Amino acid sequence: MRELLLGLRLLLGSGRGSRARFLLMTLGAGVGVCCLALVLAIPGILAAQDARQMARDPDCVRGRTLCGSGDRAALQLMHTDPYGSRPLTRVFLARGTDPTEPPPGLDVFPAAGEVFVSPRLHEILRDEPSASQLVPGREAGQIAAAGLARPDELYAYIGVDRRDLPQGERMSGFGRDYVRTPTVEDSTLDIVRFTLSGVVLLPLAVFLAVCARLSAAARDRRLAALRLLGVSRKGVQRVNAAETVAAAFLGAVLGLATFWFVNQLVARVGLPGFTWYPSDGSLSASTVVVCLAGCPALAWFVGRLGGRRAADNPLAVRRGAVAKAPSKWGLLPLIPGLGIVTGYCVAGATGHAPRDTSLSSVLMPIAVVLVGVGLVMALPLLSGVLARRVARSARSLSLGLAMRRNEVEPGGAFRVATGLVLLVFGASLVQGVLIELDQVTRHTASTQTYRVELDTVTQEQQRAMKEVPAGRGHVLDANSWRDPADTRIWSPAIQAVVATCDQLRDLVPRVGRCVDGRPSRLVNAANPSLDAEDKPGSVFPFHVRDEKKQLRVINVRVPQEIVTYDDDSGLSPLSSGQVLLPPGMLPTGFRPEGAVLVFVSSSAPETVRTVLDSIGGINPTAKVWTPGINVEALEQVAIVKTLLAVGMVLGLVIGVAAYLVAATDRAVERRPQVTALALIGARPRTLRAVQVTQVVVPLGVGLVLALVAGKAAESSYLVTGGGDIFWDGAGVPLLVASALGVVLIAALGSLPLVGRRIDPELIRRD
């Protein structure tokens, strides 16, 4: 305790420079803890949103209460459809004779004709009246925050009569034990955690270590003096740790306060693709403890480690002896990490890429961590070796002075360059994750298919859907009848398409010879395989009904004639083996049981949105399938991209802050040497060239290594991800340009650090 008090007294009584350094350390720790709190708050935000989703999902079993029979239980029908690129969830509710509690966010259970919408959907209905067709009824109120996962969610409760909900499911209340559609899937969330760890947490640890080692040379001289005055070896380390721990603790408090302010502000403004309520971002007690204890603990470790040289050999520190060269053990993490990622790259190049193996899921994160830590530990060693070799052969005075300084002080390269090096390395990882997400969600087809189930659609509504703007190629898709008493696992059946030749041509890009009024068999030239059971001449029954539910049976013989079409989009509305039936084969007013209306439109988001709005206006409860569009997955991808963008911004803030702090601190520490060189005749131009070279050379070495290691790690990640793209050459110019920009900014930032005024007081004691 005595040494700790001594460290605090030295801090307060060591002049304005020490207090300024303490303030800088505190601010640096505050920035770091704020970034750490932002990263740690993400899982809590997602968990809070999932909890509200679980609480609002209608369920047939609530605790031990089962749904009633007959008209006792309420009915519900949930539809999630794309509204542009966002999901619109509509829950149709019909009351039963038994009382049912209202859903979360509402005070009453919606009555028939009443509509309760989310605030964002309320704004859309106000600005775009055509969207009101999707939510028929009178708006009776808005859903409170307790019933919404996110503030900008599109959600609606629509009260209807029981007779208008024939496909409704019985329910007894709201709330499930599991989340139906999590905000971010667990596997995707693991990717986010893994990426943010490399982009934010690793640079953050380096940044906090840099802040803890501000004015290291001056503090080491002061600690060496205390050691020579009789303070014990451990006491000297405690004195050094006292200052760093005090700064770290105050910085942690400042960082948590800053996080609270940032959370309140950003939560109300929102991020592109992701919003949350301010209460969702509240830190848990364990997270607060981690921030308040973890940052001082790291500072204590760095402080004790940093004061070891002054405690072990105080005379060498006081006399300015050359420090020991970094150990070659610093390469130990980098070599196995590069070995793993190189092995995966070779496996992908030779066509032996592993596919989602459990071993890869363990090795890949380990490899990335090893490479990241290896870059940090190897940079001083590589910078020292390069400086030694260049200094021996350099003919330029500026280059020679700069390399000699880097040779005797290789740790300076670590402090100045590491943050930016890790930033470039993390950018490669983020690029790999974005490439994988783009492969998963990309919709490259020029047309969008719609499949509308006709069980709850009247024939008049069906005719209206054929008049939907931008829709074309309206056909009926139906399966032949199967005997319910047939217990065979697989019973022969065929799929029929009721359409004219013109409708067929509107549906797919290219159609061969087609004759109206003649049944034919469809064959896709891109996939011509046919089922052996559906041989020409086989007869299959189709059940057709009219609006009065009268039944007729039509026997369809598989034709010999073939109509070839060509559609290699992978999302074709037709398939090989379907039987093309002329519309005239169906009795007037009849359509097949279980029929589906199929048509297409342009895949432009505005067109898709217009078509879906029109269908909703005709029959809001109609079930619409949109192959190729998974709006919930698209929303997840948008959230993940936003989180990765936040991570990159935090990484950029941390990297730039680490550079500014370290470069400024190094310039201040080197003022005595710069003053000595100026007094013996060195020109300011030479001194500036020396300062720039000292920063640019180790930074350039680290960035080249980060680019190579980052691209290897990115490619190995894509190889293990199971996608089609392993090598992303398009991203290399951007990374190279970013690295060159970092070097240029670092060089320009080094120029003002050599002043024109010579202060002999800086070298008076030397």
CSV table of N, CA and C in Angstrom, one decimal, residues 491-599:
chain,number,residue,atom,x,y,z
A,491,SER,N,-46.2,-43.0,-54.0
A,491,SER,CA,-47.3,-43.4,-54.9
A,491,SER,C,-47.1,-42.5,-56.1
A,492,PRO,N,-47.3,-43.0,-57.3
A,492,PRO,CA,-47.1,-42.2,-58.6
A,492,PRO,C,-48.1,-41.0,-58.6
A,493,ALA,N,-47.6,-39.9,-59.1
A,493,ALA,CA,-48.4,-38.7,-59.3
A,493,ALA,C,-47.8,-37.8,-60.3
A,494,ILE,N,-48.5,-36.9,-60.8
A,494,ILE,CA,-48.0,-35.9,-61.8
A,494,ILE,C,-48.4,-34.5,-61.3
A,495,GLN,N,-47.7,-33.6,-61.9
A,495,GLN,CA,-47.9,-32.2,-61.6
A,495,GLN,C,-48.3,-31.5,-62.9
A,496,ALA,N,-49.4,-30.8,-62.9
A,496,ALA,CA,-50.0,-30.2,-64.1
A,496,ALA,C,-49.9,-28.7,-64.1
A,497,VAL,N,-49.8,-28.1,-65.3
A,497,VAL,CA,-49.8,-26.7,-65.4
A,497,VAL,C,-50.9,-26.3,-66.4
A,498,VAL,N,-51.9,-25.6,-65.9
A,498,VAL,CA,-53.0,-25.2,-66.8
A,498,VAL,C,-52.7,-23.8,-67.3
A,499,ALA,N,-52.4,-23.8,-68.7
A,499,ALA,CA,-52.0,-22.5,-69.3
A,499,ALA,C,-52.1,-22.6,-70.8
A,500,THR,N,-52.1,-21.4,-71.4
A,500,THR,CA,-52.0,-21.4,-72.9
A,500,THR,C,-50.5,-21.2,-73.3
A,501,CYS,N,-50.2,-21.3,-74.5
A,501,CYS,CA,-48.9,-21.2,-75.0
A,501,CYS,C,-48.3,-19.8,-74.8
A,502,ASP,N,-49.2,-18.8,-74.9
A,502,ASP,CA,-48.8,-17.4,-74.7
A,502,ASP,C,-48.5,-17.2,-73.2
A,503,GLN,N,-49.3,-17.7,-72.3
A,503,GLN,CA,-49.0,-17.6,-70.9
A,503,GLN,C,-47.6,-18.3,-70.6
A,504,LEU,N,-47.4,-19.4,-71.2
A,504,LEU,CA,-46.1,-20.1,-71.0
A,504,LEU,C,-44.9,-19.3,-71.5
A,505,ARG,N,-45.1,-18.6,-72.6
A,505,ARG,CA,-44.0,-17.8,-73.1
A,505,ARG,C,-43.8,-16.6,-72.2
A,506,ASP,N,-44.8,-16.1,-71.6
A,506,ASP,CA,-44.7,-15.0,-70.6
A,506,ASP,C,-44.0,-15.4,-69.3
A,507,LEU,N,-44.0,-16.7,-69.1
A,507,LEU,CA,-43.5,-17.2,-67.8
A,507,LEU,C,-42.0,-17.5,-67.8
A,508,VAL,N,-41.5,-18.0,-68.9
A,508,VAL,CA,-40.1,-18.4,-69.0
A,508,VAL,C,-39.5,-17.8,-70.2
A,509,PRO,N,-38.1,-17.6,-70.2
A,509,PRO,CA,-37.5,-16.9,-71.3
A,509,PRO,C,-37.7,-17.4,-72.7
A,510,ARG,N,-37.5,-18.7,-72.9
A,510,ARG,CA,-37.6,-19.3,-74.2
A,510,ARG,C,-38.4,-20.6,-74.2
A,511,VAL,N,-39.4,-20.7,-75.2
A,511,VAL,CA,-40.3,-21.8,-75.3
A,511,VAL,C,-40.2,-22.3,-76.8
A,512,GLY,N,-40.1,-23.6,-76.9
A,512,GLY,CA,-40.0,-24.2,-78.2
A,512,GLY,C,-41.4,-24.3,-78.9
A,513,ARG,N,-41.6,-25.2,-79.8
A,513,ARG,CA,-42.8,-25.3,-80.5
A,513,ARG,C,-43.9,-25.7,-79.6
A,514,CYS,N,-45.0,-24.9,-79.5
A,514,CYS,CA,-46.1,-25.2,-78.6
A,514,CYS,C,-47.4,-24.9,-79.4
A,515,VAL,N,-48.4,-25.9,-79.3
A,515,VAL,CA,-49.7,-25.8,-80.0
A,515,VAL,C,-50.8,-25.7,-79.0
A,516,ASP,N,-51.6,-24.6,-79.0
A,516,ASP,CA,-52.7,-24.4,-78.1
A,516,ASP,C,-53.7,-25.5,-78.3
A,517,GLY,N,-54.3,-25.9,-77.1
A,517,GLY,CA,-55.4,-26.9,-77.2
A,517,GLY,C,-54.9,-28.3,-77.2
A,518,ARG,N,-53.6,-28.5,-77.1
A,518,ARG,CA,-53.0,-29.9,-77.2
A,518,ARG,C,-52.2,-30.1,-75.9
A,519,PRO,N,-52.5,-31.1,-75.1
A,519,PRO,CA,-51.7,-31.4,-73.9
A,519,PRO,C,-50.3,-31.8,-74.4
A,520,SER,N,-49.3,-31.4,-73.5
A,520,SER,CA,-47.9,-31.6,-73.8
A,520,SER,C,-47.2,-31.9,-72.5
A,521,ARG,N,-46.0,-32.4,-72.7
A,521,ARG,CA,-45.1,-32.6,-71.5
A,521,ARG,C,-44.0,-31.6,-71.6
A,522,LEU,N,-43.7,-30.9,-70.5
A,522,LEU,CA,-42.7,-29.8,-70.4
A,522,LEU,C,-41.4,-30.4,-70.1
A,523,VAL,N,-40.3,-30.0,-70.8
A,523,VAL,CA,-39.0,-30.4,-70.5
A,523,VAL,C,-38.1,-29.2,-70.5
A,524,ASN,N,-37.3,-29.0,-69.5
A,524,ASN,CA,-36.4,-27.9,-69.3
A,524,ASN,C,-35.1,-28.3,-70.0
A,525,ALA,N,-34.7,-27.5,-71.0
A,525,ALA,CA,-33.4,-27.8,-71.7
A,525,ALA,C,-32.2,-27.8,-70.8
A,526,ALA,N,-32.3,-27.0,-69.7
A,526,ALA,CA,-31.2,-26.9,-68.8
A,526,ALA,C,-31.2,-28.1,-67.8
A,527,ASN,N,-32.3,-28.8,-67.6
A,527,ASN,CA,-32.4,-29.9,-66.7
A,527,ASN,C,-33.5,-30.9,-67.3
A,528,PRO,N,-33.1,-31.7,-68.3
A,528,PRO,CA,-34.1,-32.5,-69.0
A,528,PRO,C,-34.5,-33.8,-68.4
A,529,SER,N,-34.1,-34.1,-67.1
A,529,SER,CA,-34.4,-35.3,-66.5
A,529,SER,C,-35.9,-35.5,-66.3
A,530,LEU,N,-36.4,-36.7,-66.5
A,530,LEU,CA,-37.9,-37.0,-66.3
A,530,LEU,C,-38.0,-38.2,-65.4
A,531,ASP,N,-39.1,-38.3,-64.6
A,531,ASP,CA,-39.4,-39.4,-63.8
A,531,ASP,C,-39.8,-40.6,-64.6
A,532,ALA,N,-39.2,-41.7,-64.2
A,532,ALA,CA,-39.5,-43.0,-64.9
A,532,ALA,C,-41.0,-43.4,-64.7
A,533,GLU,N,-41.6,-43.1,-63.6
A,533,GLU,CA,-43.0,-43.5,-63.3
A,533,GLU,C,-44.0,-42.8,-64.1
A,534,ASP,N,-43.7,-41.6,-64.6
A,534,ASP,CA,-44.7,-40.9,-65.4
A,534,ASP,C,-44.5,-41.1,-66.9
A,535,LYS,N,-44.6,-42.4,-67.3
A,535,LYS,CA,-44.5,-42.7,-68.7
A,535,LYS,C,-45.6,-42.3,-69.5
A,536,PRO,N,-45.4,-41.9,-70.7
A,536,PRO,CA,-46.5,-41.5,-71.6
A,536,PRO,C,-47.6,-42.6,-71.7
A,537,GLY,N,-48.8,-42.2,-71.6
A,537,GLY,CA,-49.9,-43.2,-71.7
A,537,GLY,C,-50.5,-43.4,-70.3
A,538,SER,N,-49.8,-43.1,-69.2
A,538,SER,CA,-50.3,-43.3,-67.9
A,538,SER,C,-51.4,-42.3,-67.6
A,539,VAL,N,-52.4,-42.8,-66.8
A,539,VAL,CA,-53.6,-42.0,-66.5
A,539,VAL,C,-53.6,-41.6,-65.0
A,540,PHE,N,-53.8,-40.3,-64.8
A,540,PHE,CA,-53.8,-39.8,-63.4
A,540,PHE,C,-55.1,-39.0,-63.2
A,541,PRO,N,-55.8,-39.2,-62.1
A,541,PRO,CA,-57.0,-38.4,-61.8
A,541,PRO,C,-56.7,-37.0,-61.2
A,542,PHE,N,-57.5,-36.0,-61.5
A,542,PHE,CA,-57.4,-34.7,-60.9
A,542,PHE,C,-58.8,-34.4,-60.4
A,543,HIS,N,-58.9,-34.0,-59.1
A,543,HIS,CA,-60.2,-33.5,-58.5
A,543,HIS,C,-60.3,-32.0,-58.7
A,544,VAL,N,-61.4,-31.6,-59.3
A,544,VAL,CA,-61.7,-30.2,-59.5
A,544,VAL,C,-63.0,-29.8,-58.8
A,545,ARG,N,-63.1,-28.6,-58.3
A,545,ARG,CA,-64.3,-28.1,-57.6
A,545,ARG,C,-64.6,-26.7,-58.0
A,546,ASP,N,-65.9,-26.4,-57.9
A,546,ASP,CA,-66.3,-25.0,-58.1
A,546,ASP,C,-66.5,-24.3,-56.8
A,547,GLU,N,-67.1,-23.1,-56.8
A,547,GLU,CA,-67.2,-22.3,-55.6
A,547,GLU,C,-68.2,-22.9,-54.7
A,548,LYS,N,-69.1,-23.8,-55.2
A,548,LYS,CA,-70.1,-24.5,-54.3
A,548,LYS,C,-69.5,-25.8,-53.8
A,549,LYS,N,-68.3,-26.1,-54.0
A,549,LYS,CA,-67.6,-27.3,-53.6
A,549,LYS,C,-68.0,-28.5,-54.2
A,550,GLN,N,-68.7,-28.4,-55.4
A,550,GLN,CA,-69.1,-29.6,-56.1
A,550,GLN,C,-67.8,-30.2,-56.8
A,551,LEU,N,-67.8,-31.5,-56.7
A,551,LEU,CA,-66.6,-32.3,-57.1
A,551,LEU,C,-66.8,-32.9,-58.5
A,552,ARG,N,-65.8,-32.8,-59.3
A,552,ARG,CA,-65.7,-33.6,-60.5
A,552,ARG,C,-64.3,-34.2,-60.6
A,553,VAL,N,-64.2,-35.3,-61.4
A,553,VAL,CA,-62.9,-35.9,-61.6
A,553,VAL,C,-62.6,-35.9,-63.0
A,554,ILE,N,-61.3,-35.5,-63.3
A,554,ILE,CA,-60.8,-35.4,-64.7
A,554,ILE,C,-59.6,-36.3,-64.8
A,555,ASN,N,-59.7,-37.3,-65.7
A,555,ASN,CA,-58.5,-38.2,-65.9
A,555,ASN,C,-57.6,-37.6,-67.0
A,556,VAL,N,-56.4,-37.5,-66.6
A,556,VAL,CA,-55.4,-36.9,-67.6
A,556,VAL,C,-54.4,-38.0,-68.0
A,557,ARG,N,-54.3,-38.1,-69.3
A,557,ARG,CA,-53.3,-39.1,-69.8
A,557,ARG,C,-52.0,-38.4,-70.1
A,558,VAL,N,-50.9,-38.9,-69.6
A,558,VAL,CA,-49.6,-38.3,-69.9
A,558,VAL,C,-49.3,-38.3,-71.4
A,559,PRO,N,-49.1,-37.2,-72.0
A,559,PRO,CA,-49.0,-37.1,-73.5
A,559,PRO,C,-47.6,-37.5,-73.9
A,560,GLN,N,-47.5,-37.9,-75.2
A,560,GLN,CA,-46.3,-38.2,-75.8
A,560,GLN,C,-45.5,-37.0,-76.3
A,561,GLU,N,-46.3,-36.0,-76.7
A,561,GLU,CA,-45.7,-34.7,-77.3
A,561,GLU,C,-45.0,-34.0,-76.2
A,562,ILE,N,-43.8,-33.4,-76.5
A,562,ILE,CA,-43.0,-32.6,-75.6
A,562,ILE,C,-42.8,-31.2,-76.1
A,563,VAL,N,-42.9,-30.3,-75.1
A,563,VAL,CA,-42.6,-28.8,-75.3
A,563,VAL,C,-41.4,-28.5,-74.5
A,564,THR,N,-40.4,-28.0,-75.2
A,564,THR,CA,-39.1,-27.7,-74.6
A,564,THR,C,-39.0,-26.2,-74.3
A,565,TYR,N,-38.6,-25.9,-73.1
A,565,TYR,CA,-38.4,-24.5,-72.7
A,565,TYR,C,-37.0,-24.4,-72.1
A,566,ASP,N,-36.5,-23.2,-72.0
A,566,ASP,CA,-35.1,-23.0,-71.5
A,566,ASP,C,-35.1,-22.0,-70.4
A,567,ASP,N,-34.7,-22.4,-69.2
A,567,ASP,CA,-34.7,-21.5,-68.1
A,567,ASP,C,-33.6,-22.1,-67.1
A,568,ASP,N,-32.4,-21.4,-67.1
A,568,ASP,CA,-31.3,-21.9,-66.2
A,568,ASP,C,-31.1,-21.0,-65.0
A,569,SER,N,-32.2,-20.2,-64.6
A,569,SER,CA,-32.0,-19.3,-63.5
A,569,SER,C,-31.9,-20.0,-62.2
A,570,GLY,N,-32.3,-21.2,-62.1
A,570,GLY,CA,-32.3,-21.9,-60.8
A,570,GLY,C,-33.6,-21.6,-60.0
A,571,LEU,N,-34.4,-20.7,-60.4
A,571,LEU,CA,-35.6,-20.3,-59.7
A,571,LEU,C,-36.8,-20.4,-60.7
A,572,SER,N,-36.8,-21.3,-61.6
A,572,SER,CA,-37.8,-21.4,-62.7
A,572,SER,C,-39.1,-21.7,-62.0
A,573,PRO,N,-40.2,-21.1,-62.5
A,573,PRO,CA,-41.6,-21.4,-62.0
A,573,PRO,C,-42.1,-22.8,-62.5
A,574,LEU,N,-41.4,-23.3,-63.5
A,574,LEU,CA,-41.7,-24.6,-64.1
A,574,LEU,C,-40.7,-25.6,-63.8
A,575,SER,N,-41.0,-26.9,-64.0
A,575,SER,CA,-40.0,-28.0,-63.9
A,575,SER,C,-40.2,-29.1,-64.9
A,576,SER,N,-39.2,-29.8,-65.2
A,576,SER,CA,-39.3,-30.9,-66.2
A,576,SER,C,-40.2,-31.9,-65.7
A,577,GLY,N,-41.1,-32.5,-66.6
A,577,GLY,CA,-42.0,-33.5,-66.2
A,577,GLY,C,-43.4,-33.0,-66.0
A,578,GLN,N,-43.6,-31.7,-65.9
A,578,GLN,CA,-45.0,-31.2,-65.7
A,578,GLN,C,-45.8,-31.4,-67.0
A,579,VAL,N,-47.1,-31.6,-66.8
A,579,VAL,CA,-47.9,-31.8,-68.0
A,579,VAL,C,-48.7,-30.4,-68.2
A,580,LEU,N,-48.5,-29.9,-69.5
A,580,LEU,CA,-49.2,-28.7,-69.9
A,580,LEU,C,-50.6,-29.0,-70.3
A,581,LEU,N,-51.6,-28.5,-69.6
A,581,LEU,CA,-53.0,-28.8,-69.9
A,581,LEU,C,-53.7,-27.5,-70.4
A,582,PRO,N,-54.4,-27.6,-71.5
A,582,PRO,CA,-55.1,-26.4,-72.0
A,582,PRO,C,-56.2,-26.0,-71.0
A,583,PRO,N,-56.5,-24.7,-70.8
A,583,PRO,CA,-57.5,-24.3,-69.9
A,583,PRO,C,-58.9,-24.8,-70.3
A,584,GLY,N,-59.1,-25.2,-71.6
A,584,GLY,CA,-60.4,-25.7,-72.0
A,584,GLY,C,-60.7,-27.1,-71.4
A,585,MET,N,-59.7,-27.8,-70.9
A,585,MET,CA,-59.9,-29.1,-70.3
A,585,MET,C,-60.7,-29.0,-69.0
A,586,LEU,N,-60.6,-27.9,-68.4
A,586,LEU,CA,-61.3,-27.7,-67.1
A,586,LEU,C,-62.8,-27.3,-67.3
A,587,PRO,N,-63.7,-27.9,-66.6
A,587,PRO,CA,-65.1,-27.4,-66.7
A,587,PRO,C,-65.2,-25.9,-66.3
A,588,THR,N,-66.1,-25.2,-66.9
A,588,THR,CA,-66.3,-23.8,-66.6
A,588,THR,C,-66.6,-23.6,-65.1
A,589,GLY,N,-65.9,-22.7,-64.4
A,589,GLY,CA,-66.1,-22.5,-63.0
A,589,GLY,C,-65.4,-23.4,-62.1
A,590,PHE,N,-64.7,-24.4,-62.6
A,590,PHE,CA,-64.0,-25.4,-61.7
A,590,PHE,C,-62.5,-25.1,-61.8
A,591,ARG,N,-61.8,-25.5,-60.7
A,591,ARG,CA,-60.4,-25.5,-60.7
A,591,ARG,C,-59.9,-26.6,-59.8
A,592,PRO,N,-58.6,-27.1,-60.0
A,592,PRO,CA,-58.1,-28.2,-59.2
A,592,PRO,C,-58.0,-28.0,-57.7
A,593,GLU,N,-58.2,-29.0,-57.0
A,593,GLU,CA,-58.0,-28.9,-55.5
A,593,GLU,C,-56.5,-28.6,-55.2
A,594,GLY,N,-56.3,-27.8,-54.3
A,594,GLY,CA,-54.9,-27.4,-53.9
A,594,GLY,C,-54.2,-26.7,-54.9
A,595,ALA,N,-54.9,-26.0,-55.9
A,595,ALA,CA,-54.2,-25.3,-57.0
A,595,ALA,C,-53.5,-24.1,-56.5
A,596,VAL,N,-52.4,-23.7,-57.2
A,596,VAL,CA,-51.6,-22.6,-56.9
A,596,VAL,C,-51.5,-21.7,-58.1
A,597,LEU,N,-51.8,-20.4,-57.9
A,597,LEU,CA,-51.6,-19.4,-59.0
A,597,LEU,C,-50.2,-19.0,-59.1
A,598,VAL,N,-49.6,-19.2,-60.3
A,598,VAL,CA,-48.2,-18.9,-60.4
A,598,VAL,C,-48.0,-17.8,-61.5
A,599,PHE,N,-47.3,-16.8,-61.2
A,599,PHE,CA,-47.0,-15.8,-62.2
A,599,PHE,C,-45.6,-15.1,-61.9
